Coordinates of C-alpha atoms in Angstrom, one line a residue:
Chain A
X1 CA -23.3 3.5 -1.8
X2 CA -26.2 4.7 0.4
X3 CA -27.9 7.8 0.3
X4 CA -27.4 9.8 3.2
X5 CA -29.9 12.5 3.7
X6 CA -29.2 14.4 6.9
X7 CA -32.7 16.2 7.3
X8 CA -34.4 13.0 7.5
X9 CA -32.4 11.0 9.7
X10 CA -32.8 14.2 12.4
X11 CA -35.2 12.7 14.5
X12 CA -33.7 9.3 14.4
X13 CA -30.5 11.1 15.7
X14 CA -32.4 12.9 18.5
X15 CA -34.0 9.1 19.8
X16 CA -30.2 7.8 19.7
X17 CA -28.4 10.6 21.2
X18 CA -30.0 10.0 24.4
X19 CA -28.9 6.3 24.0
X20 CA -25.6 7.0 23.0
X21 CA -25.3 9.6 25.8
X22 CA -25.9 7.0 28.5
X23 CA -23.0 4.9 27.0
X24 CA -21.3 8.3 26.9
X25 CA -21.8 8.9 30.6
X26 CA -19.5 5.8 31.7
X27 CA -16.6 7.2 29.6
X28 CA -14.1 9.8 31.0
X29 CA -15.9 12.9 30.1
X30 CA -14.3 16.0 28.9
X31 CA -15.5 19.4 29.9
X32 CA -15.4 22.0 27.1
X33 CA -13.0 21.7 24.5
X34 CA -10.8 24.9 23.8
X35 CA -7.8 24.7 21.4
X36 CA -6.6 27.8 19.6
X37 CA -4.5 25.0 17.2
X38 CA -0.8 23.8 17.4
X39 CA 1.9 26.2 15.8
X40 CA 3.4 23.2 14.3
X41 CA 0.5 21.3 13.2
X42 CA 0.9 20.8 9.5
X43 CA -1.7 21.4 6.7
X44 CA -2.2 20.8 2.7
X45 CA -2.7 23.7 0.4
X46 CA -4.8 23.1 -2.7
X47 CA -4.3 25.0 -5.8
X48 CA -7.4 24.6 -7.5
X49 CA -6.3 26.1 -11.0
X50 CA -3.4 22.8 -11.4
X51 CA -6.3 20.2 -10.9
X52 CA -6.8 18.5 -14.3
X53 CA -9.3 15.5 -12.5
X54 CA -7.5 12.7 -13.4
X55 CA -8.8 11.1 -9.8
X56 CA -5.2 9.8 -9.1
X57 CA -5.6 11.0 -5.6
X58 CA -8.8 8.8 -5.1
X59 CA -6.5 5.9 -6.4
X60 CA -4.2 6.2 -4.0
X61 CA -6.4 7.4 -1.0
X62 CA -8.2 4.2 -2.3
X63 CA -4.7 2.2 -1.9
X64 CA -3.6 3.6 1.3
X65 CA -6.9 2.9 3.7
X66 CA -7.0 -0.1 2.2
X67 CA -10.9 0.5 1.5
X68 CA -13.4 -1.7 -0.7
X69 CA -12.5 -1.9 -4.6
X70 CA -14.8 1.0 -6.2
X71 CA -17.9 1.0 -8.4
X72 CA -16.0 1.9 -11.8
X73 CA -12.4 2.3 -12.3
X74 CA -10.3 5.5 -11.0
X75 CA -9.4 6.3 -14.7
X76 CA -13.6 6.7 -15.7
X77 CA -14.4 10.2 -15.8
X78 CA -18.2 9.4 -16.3
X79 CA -18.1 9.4 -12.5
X80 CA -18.3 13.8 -13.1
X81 CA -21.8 12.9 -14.9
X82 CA -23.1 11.3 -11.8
X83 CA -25.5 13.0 -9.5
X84 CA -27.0 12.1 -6.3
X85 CA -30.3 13.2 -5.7
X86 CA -30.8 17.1 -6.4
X87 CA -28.3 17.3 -8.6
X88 CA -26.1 17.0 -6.0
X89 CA -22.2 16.5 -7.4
X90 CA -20.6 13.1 -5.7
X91 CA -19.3 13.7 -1.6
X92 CA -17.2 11.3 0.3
X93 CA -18.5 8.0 1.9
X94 CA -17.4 5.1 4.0
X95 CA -15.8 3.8 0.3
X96 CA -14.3 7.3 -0.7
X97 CA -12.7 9.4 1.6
X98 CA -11.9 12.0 -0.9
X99 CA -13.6 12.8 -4.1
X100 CA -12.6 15.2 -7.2
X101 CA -16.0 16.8 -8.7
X102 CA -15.6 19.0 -12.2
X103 CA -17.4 22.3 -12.1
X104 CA -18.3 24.2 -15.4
X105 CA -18.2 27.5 -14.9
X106 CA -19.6 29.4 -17.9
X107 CA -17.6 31.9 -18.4
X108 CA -14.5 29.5 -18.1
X109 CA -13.0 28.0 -21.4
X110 CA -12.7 24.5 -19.0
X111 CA -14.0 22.9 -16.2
X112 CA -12.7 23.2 -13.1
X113 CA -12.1 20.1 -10.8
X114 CA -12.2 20.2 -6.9
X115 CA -10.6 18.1 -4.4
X116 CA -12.9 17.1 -1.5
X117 CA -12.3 15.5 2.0
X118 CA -11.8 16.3 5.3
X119 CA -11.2 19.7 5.8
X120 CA -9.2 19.0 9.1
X121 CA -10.5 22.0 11.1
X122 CA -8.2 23.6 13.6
X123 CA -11.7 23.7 16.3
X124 CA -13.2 20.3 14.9
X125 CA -17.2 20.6 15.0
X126 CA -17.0 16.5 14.7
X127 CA -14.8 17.0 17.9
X128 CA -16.9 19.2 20.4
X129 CA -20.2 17.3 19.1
X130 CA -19.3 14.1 19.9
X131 CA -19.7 13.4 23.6
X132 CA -17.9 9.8 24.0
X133 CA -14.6 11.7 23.2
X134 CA -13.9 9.5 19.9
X135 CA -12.1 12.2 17.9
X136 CA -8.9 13.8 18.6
X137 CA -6.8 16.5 16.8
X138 CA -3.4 15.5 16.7
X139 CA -0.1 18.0 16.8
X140 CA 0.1 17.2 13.3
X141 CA -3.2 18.9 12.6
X142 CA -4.7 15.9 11.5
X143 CA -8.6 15.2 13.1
X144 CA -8.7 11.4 14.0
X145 CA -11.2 9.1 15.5
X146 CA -11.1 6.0 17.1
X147 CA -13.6 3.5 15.7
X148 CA -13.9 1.4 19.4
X149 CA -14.8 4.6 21.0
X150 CA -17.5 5.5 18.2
X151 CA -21.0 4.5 19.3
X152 CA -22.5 5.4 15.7
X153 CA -24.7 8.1 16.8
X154 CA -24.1 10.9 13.9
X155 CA -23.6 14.0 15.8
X156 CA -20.7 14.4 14.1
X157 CA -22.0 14.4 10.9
X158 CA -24.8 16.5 11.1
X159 CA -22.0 18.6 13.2
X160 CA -19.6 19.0 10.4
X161 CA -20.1 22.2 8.3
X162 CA -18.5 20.1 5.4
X163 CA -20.7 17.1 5.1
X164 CA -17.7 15.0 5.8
X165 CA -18.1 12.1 8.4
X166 CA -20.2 9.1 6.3
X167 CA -21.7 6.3 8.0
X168 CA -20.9 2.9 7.5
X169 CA -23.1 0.9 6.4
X170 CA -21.4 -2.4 5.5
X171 CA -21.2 -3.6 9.5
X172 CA -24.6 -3.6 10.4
X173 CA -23.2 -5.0 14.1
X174 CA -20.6 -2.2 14.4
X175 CA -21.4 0.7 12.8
X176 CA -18.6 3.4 12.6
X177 CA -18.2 6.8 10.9
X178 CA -15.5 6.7 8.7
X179 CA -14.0 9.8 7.4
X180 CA -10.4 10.9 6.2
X181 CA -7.2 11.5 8.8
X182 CA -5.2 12.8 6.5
X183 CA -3.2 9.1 6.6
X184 CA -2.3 9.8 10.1
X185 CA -1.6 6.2 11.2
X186 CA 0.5 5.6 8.0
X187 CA 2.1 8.6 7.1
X188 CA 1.6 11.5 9.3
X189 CA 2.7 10.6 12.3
X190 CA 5.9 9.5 11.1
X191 CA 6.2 12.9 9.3
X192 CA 5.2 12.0 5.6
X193 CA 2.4 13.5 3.5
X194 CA -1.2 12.0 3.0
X195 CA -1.0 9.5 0.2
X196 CA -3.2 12.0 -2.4
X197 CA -0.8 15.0 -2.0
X198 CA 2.4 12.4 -3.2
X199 CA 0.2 10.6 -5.6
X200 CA -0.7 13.6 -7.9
X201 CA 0.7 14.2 -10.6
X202 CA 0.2 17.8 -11.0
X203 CA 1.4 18.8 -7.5
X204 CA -2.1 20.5 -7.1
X205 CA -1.5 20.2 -3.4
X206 CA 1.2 21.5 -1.0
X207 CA 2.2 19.5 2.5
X208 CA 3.9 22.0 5.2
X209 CA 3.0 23.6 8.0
X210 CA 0.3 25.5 8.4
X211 CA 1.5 28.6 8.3
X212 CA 3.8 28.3 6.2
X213 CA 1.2 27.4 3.5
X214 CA -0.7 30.3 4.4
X215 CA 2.8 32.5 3.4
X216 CA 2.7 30.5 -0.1
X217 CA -0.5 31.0 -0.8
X218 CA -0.2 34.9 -0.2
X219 CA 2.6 34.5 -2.4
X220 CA 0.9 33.1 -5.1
X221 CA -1.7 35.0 -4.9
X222 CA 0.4 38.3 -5.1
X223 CA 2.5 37.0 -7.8
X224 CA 0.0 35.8 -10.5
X225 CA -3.2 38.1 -9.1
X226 CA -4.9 37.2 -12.6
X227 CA -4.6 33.6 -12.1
X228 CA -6.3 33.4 -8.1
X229 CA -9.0 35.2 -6.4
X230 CA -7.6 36.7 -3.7
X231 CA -8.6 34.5 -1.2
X232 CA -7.4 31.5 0.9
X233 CA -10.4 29.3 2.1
X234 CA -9.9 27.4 5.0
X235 CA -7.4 30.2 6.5
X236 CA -10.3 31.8 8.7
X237 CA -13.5 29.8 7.7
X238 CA -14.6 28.4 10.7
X239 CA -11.5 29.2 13.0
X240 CA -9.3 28.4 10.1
X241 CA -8.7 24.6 8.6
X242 CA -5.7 22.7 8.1
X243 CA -7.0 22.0 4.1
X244 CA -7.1 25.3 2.5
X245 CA -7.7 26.0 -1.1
X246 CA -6.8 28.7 -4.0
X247 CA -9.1 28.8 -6.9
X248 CA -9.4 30.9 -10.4
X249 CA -12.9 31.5 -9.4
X250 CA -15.0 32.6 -6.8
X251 CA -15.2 29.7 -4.0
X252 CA -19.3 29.6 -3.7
X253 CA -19.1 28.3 -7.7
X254 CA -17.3 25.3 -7.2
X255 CA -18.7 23.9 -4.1
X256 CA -17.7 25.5 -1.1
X257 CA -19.5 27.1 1.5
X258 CA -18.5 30.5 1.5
X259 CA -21.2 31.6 4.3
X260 CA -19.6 29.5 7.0
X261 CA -17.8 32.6 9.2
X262 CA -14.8 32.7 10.7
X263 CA -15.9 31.6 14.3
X264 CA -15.5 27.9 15.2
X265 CA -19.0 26.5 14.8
X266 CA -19.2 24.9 18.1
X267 CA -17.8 28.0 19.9
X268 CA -21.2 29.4 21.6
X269 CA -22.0 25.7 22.5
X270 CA -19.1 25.4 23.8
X271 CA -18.9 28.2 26.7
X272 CA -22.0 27.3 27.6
X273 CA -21.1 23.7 28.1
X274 CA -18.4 24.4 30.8
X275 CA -19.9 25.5 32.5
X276 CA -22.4 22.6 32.7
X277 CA -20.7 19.4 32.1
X278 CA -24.2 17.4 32.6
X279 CA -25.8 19.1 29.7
X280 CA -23.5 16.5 27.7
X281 CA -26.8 14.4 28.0
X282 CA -28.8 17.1 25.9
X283 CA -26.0 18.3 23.7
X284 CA -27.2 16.2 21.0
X285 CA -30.3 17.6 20.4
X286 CA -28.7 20.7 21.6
X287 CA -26.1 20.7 18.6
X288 CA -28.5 20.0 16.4
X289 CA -31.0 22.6 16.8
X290 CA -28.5 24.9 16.7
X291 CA -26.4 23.7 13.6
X292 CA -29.9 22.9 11.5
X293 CA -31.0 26.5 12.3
X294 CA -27.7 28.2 10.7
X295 CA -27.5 25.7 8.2
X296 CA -31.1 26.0 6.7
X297 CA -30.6 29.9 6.5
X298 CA -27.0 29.2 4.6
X299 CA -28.6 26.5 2.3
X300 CA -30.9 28.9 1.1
X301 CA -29.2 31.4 0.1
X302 CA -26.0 28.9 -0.9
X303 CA -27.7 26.9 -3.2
X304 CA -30.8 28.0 -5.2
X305 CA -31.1 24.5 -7.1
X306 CA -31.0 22.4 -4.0
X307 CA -33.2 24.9 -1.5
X308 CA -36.4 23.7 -2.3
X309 CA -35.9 20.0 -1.5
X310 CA -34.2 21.1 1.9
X311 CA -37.0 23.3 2.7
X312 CA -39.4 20.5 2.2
X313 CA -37.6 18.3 4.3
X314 CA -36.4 20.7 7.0
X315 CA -40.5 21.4 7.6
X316 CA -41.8 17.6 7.7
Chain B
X1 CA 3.2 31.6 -21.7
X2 CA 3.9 33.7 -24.8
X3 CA 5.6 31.7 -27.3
X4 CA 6.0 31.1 -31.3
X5 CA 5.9 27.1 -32.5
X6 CA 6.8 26.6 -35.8
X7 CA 5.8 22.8 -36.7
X8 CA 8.8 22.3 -38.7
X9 CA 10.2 19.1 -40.1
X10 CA 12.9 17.9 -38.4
X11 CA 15.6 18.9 -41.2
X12 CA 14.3 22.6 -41.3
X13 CA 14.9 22.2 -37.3
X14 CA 18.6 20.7 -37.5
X15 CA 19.4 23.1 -40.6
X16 CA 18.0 26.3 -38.4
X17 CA 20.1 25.3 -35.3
X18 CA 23.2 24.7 -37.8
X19 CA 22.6 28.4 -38.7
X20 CA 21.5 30.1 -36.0
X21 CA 23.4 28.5 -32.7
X22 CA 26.6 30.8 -33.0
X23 CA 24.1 33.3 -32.0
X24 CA 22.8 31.8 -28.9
X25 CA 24.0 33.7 -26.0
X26 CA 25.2 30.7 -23.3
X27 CA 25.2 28.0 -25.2
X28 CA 26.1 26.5 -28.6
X29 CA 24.5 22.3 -28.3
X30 CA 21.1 21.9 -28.5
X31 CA 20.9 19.4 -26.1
X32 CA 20.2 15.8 -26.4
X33 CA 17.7 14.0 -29.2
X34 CA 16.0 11.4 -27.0
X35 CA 15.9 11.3 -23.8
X36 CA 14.7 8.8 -21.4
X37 CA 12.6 10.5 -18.7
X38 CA 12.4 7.0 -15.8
X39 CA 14.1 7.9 -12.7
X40 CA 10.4 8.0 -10.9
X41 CA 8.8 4.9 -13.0
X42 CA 5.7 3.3 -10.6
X43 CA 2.6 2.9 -11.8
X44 CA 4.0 3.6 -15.7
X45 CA 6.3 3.1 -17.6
X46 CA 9.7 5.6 -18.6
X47 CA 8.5 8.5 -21.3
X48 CA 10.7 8.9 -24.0
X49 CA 10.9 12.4 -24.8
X50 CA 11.6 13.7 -28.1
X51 CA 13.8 16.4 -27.0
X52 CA 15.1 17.7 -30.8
X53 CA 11.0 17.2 -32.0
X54 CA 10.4 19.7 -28.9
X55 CA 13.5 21.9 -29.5
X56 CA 12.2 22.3 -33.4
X57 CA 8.9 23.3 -32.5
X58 CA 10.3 26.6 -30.3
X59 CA 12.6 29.6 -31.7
X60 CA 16.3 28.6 -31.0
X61 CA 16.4 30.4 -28.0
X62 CA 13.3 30.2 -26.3
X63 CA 14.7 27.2 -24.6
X64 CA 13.8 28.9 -21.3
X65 CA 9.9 27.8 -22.1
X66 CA 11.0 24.4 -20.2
X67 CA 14.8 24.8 -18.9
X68 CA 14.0 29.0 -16.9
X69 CA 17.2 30.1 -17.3
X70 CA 19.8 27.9 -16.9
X71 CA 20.8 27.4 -20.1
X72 CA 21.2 31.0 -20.2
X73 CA 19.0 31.8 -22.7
X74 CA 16.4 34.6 -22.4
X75 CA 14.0 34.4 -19.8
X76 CA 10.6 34.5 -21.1
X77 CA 8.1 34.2 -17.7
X78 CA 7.5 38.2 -16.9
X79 CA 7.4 37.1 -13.2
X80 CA 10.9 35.5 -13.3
X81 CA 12.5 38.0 -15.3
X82 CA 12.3 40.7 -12.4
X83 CA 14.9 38.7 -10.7
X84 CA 16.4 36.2 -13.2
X85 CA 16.5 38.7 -16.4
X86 CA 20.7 38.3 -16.3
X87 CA 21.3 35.7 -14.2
X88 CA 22.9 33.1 -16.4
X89 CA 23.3 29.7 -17.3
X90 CA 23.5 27.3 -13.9
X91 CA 25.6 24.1 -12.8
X92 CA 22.4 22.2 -13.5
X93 CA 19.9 21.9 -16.4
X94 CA 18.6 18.4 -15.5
X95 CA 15.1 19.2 -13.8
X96 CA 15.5 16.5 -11.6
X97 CA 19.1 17.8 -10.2
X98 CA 16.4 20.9 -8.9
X99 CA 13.5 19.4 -8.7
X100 CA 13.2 16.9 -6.1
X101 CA 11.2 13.1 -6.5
X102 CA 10.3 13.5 -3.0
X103 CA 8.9 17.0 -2.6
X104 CA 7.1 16.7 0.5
X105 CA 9.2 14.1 2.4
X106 CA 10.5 15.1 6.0
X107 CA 14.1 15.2 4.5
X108 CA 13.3 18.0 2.2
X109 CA 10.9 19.8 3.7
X110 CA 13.6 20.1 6.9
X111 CA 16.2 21.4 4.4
X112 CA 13.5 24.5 3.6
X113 CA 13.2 24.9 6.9
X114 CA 16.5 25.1 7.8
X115 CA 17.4 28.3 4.8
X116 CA 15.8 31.2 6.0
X117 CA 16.4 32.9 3.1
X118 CA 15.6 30.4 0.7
X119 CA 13.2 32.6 -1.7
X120 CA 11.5 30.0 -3.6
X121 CA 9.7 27.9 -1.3
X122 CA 6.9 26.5 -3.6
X123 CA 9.5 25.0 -6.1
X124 CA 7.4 21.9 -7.4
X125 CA 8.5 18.5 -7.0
X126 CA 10.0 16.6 -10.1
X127 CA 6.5 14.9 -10.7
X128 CA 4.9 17.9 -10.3
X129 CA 7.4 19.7 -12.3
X130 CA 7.0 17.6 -15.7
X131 CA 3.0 18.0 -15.6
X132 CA 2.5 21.1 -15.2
X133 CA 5.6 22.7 -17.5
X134 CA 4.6 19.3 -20.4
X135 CA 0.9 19.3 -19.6
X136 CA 0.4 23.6 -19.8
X137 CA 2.1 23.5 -23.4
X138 CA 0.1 20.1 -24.2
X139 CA -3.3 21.6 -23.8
X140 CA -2.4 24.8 -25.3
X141 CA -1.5 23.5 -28.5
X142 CA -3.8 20.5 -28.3
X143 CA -1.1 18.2 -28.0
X144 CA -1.9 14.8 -26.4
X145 CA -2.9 15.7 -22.7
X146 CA -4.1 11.6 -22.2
X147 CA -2.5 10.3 -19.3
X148 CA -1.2 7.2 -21.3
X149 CA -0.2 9.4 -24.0
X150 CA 3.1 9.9 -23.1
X151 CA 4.0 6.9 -21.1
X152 CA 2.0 3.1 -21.0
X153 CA 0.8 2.3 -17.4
X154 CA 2.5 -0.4 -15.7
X155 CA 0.4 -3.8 -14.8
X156 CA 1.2 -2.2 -11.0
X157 CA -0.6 1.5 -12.3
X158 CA -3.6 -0.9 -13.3
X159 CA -4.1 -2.2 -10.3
X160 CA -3.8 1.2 -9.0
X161 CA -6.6 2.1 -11.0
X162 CA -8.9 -0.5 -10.6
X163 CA -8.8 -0.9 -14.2
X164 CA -7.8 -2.9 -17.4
X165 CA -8.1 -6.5 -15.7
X166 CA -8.4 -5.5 -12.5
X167 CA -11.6 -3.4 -13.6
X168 CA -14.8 -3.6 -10.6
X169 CA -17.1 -6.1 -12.2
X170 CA -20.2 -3.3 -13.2
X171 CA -22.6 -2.6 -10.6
X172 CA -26.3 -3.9 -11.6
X173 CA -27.9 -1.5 -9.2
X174 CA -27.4 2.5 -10.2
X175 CA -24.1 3.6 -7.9
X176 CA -24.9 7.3 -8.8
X177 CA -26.8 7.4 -4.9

């Protein structure tokens, strides 16, 4: 697995957008992008507190993409000893499309494990950024791409307020992000769950609508209040996701983001942009300005461990 | 959970129940001794559950700790007594005659749909069902919790797994990047 450090690669993003854009330029180009999400679309509701880690899931999201046999076998737990640079826990890649890191929360008698992968916004950042139209979100909910359409620049990565999009490396001809879609082309579409949410054995996450997750969650929550934190994230964060998550403990201790907002990230971009379609050719650099800025403000105050290396590499 | 298990040999358990079942409200058997727990075998093989080791470990009528109600025994959850505090044995006790193998399967979730005043939405599916009501008590009372502790994995789970024979040959360059 390579190390992807999104600081760093900035600049080299900046000299491809304007490559990528010219490709861009020959495809049907969208105007702005505005999509309040399907009633229907569906969604998966994680409960945190069930999660034991026994990385089932990755098994069979492993199985079902059909992706590259892993470094060490889905049943090694030394994998929740591994940190990338930082002491940064493991995040997806073009091998994983979901990972389960294990949190130890002091004042918790165990760890707690937490699920990772596409978050499946309702307003996709991936989607707005990417200016050759590759991503779609589906009626399902699910946020898709289509690798022939993807010209590899990144936006999308550096877009996504998760981290989520990874790069492939192993085509150095072709390269592709490669990301979760919630087993649209298998399952999905034809109305069955992802492959992780059937897999587990702890039921740890629920497939159903939308909104109908967001009723069970409330439920939950009002049924057992000493067992949750009364809060859903991913109902509102960032105009509300189709992955949302309970947890026993506050959400900024295992992982998440909990400075994110509720406003689609891309939403001031985006008025802006229909109004002029030809700024597509800038949006790039655009995006990125704009995204690094919030970002490096969040980071700081998100992540004391990790701030001073970002710093560093947010001023070179 | 709140519950009392008395680790008691298996005659103390038969000679208790002998005594003690006229008193049961609902029910007078014990249920079965062994019971072969298969009907979703894939990636292990069926657990053979020690039903009258379990039922000698519990009072004789805390049998709602795994079956709710439906034997008709008191129900011990505070948040299912509000509603189910008399409600009474049911037509099924088997989990998987309630709890369906294929929770999240358009079939099923179209039958939620379709009863508007179905109140309990969230019920787990059989899978999910067995780990967390075996897997809560397990790690409680430090009873095994290894997932091959109470049923072998299949050559196919392997597989699944990347592991056993089908283990990744190990890296020689550090993966942790």
């Amino acid at each position: 697995m390579k190390k992807i450090d999104r600081r760093k690669f900035l600049k080299g993003s900046l000299a491809g957008g304007v490559v990528a854009a010219a490709t861009g330029t020959t495809k049907k180009a969208h105007s702005a992008y505005s999509f309040e999400g399907y009633p229907d679309s569906m969604g998966v509701l994680v409960d945190l507190t069930k999660c034991v880690g026994c990385r089932t899931c990755e098994a069979a999201c492993n199985k079902e993409q059909g992706l590259p046999a892993p470094d060490k076998p889905f049943d090694d737990m030394s994998v929740y000893d591994e940190h990338r640079h930082g002491g940064l826990k493991r995040r997806t890649s073009e091998k994983a499309y979901t990972v389960v890191n294990r949190y130890d929360i002091p004042e918790k008698g165990e760890p707690v494990y937490r699920k990772f992968q596409c978050n499946h916004c309702n307003e996709p950042a991936c989607l707005t950024s990417c200016f050759v139209n590759a991503y779609t979100k589906t009626k399902e909910g699910a946020v898709i791409y289509d690798p022939k359409v993807c010209v590899g620049c990144r936006t999308c990565m550096i877009a996504c307020p998760f981290y989520v999009p990874a790069y492939s490396y192993s085509s150095p001809i072709d390269p592709v992000i490669k990301k979760c879609i919630m087993c649209y082309d298998t399952r999905l579409k034809f109305g069955k769950p992802p492959a992780c949410v059937e897999a587990c054995p702890r039921e740890v996450m629920t497939f159903g609508k939308r909104e109908d997750l967001i009723k069970i969650g409330n439920q939950k929550i009002r049924t057992t209040p000493d067992r949750y934190v009364n809060h859903i994230y991913g109902e509102h964060e960032v105009g509300g996701t189709a992955w949302m998550y309970l947890s026993s403990v506050p959400f900024d201790q295992v992982g998440f983001d909990t400075k994110l907002g509720t406003q689609p990230i891309i939403s001031y971009v985006k008025d802006f942009l229909a109004i002029v379609p030809m700024v597509l050719c800038i949006w790039p650099a655009l995006f990125t300005g704009f995204h690094l800025l919030a970002h490096r403000k969040n980071a700081r105050q998100q992540d004391n461990q990790t701030v001073k290396s970002k710093k560093e590499e947010g001023h070179e | 959970m709140k519950m009392s298990i008395k680790r008691k040999t298996l005659y103390g358990a038969v000679a208790l129940l002998l005594f003690t079942c006229p008193c049961i409200p609902g029910n007078a058997a014990d249920g079965p001794e062994m019971v072969e727990l298969g009907s979703l075998t894939q990636y292990y093989e069926p657990v053979q559950f020690d039903h009258e080791l379990h039922v000698g470990m519990i009072e004789s009528n805390e049998c709602a700790i795994c079956h709710h109600h439906t034997l008709g025994t008191p129900v011990l959850d505070p948040v299912c007594q509000r509603c189910h505090a008399s409600s009474g044995e049911t037509d099924f006790v088997a989990c998987r005659d309630c709890h369906p193998a294929k929770r999240f399967s358009a079939e099923y979730l179209a039958v939620l749909e379709e009863d508007i005043n179905l109140f309990h939405l969230e019920k787990p599916g059989l899978q999910g069902a067995f780990h967390q009501n075996c897997l809560e008590c397990h790690k409680e009372y430090g009873a095994p919790t290894g997932c091959q502790d109470c049923h072998v994995r299949s050559e196919k789970g392997d597989k699944f797994f990347y592991s056993g024979e089908y283990a990744p040959e190990p890296a020689d360059n550090s993966s942790g990047h």
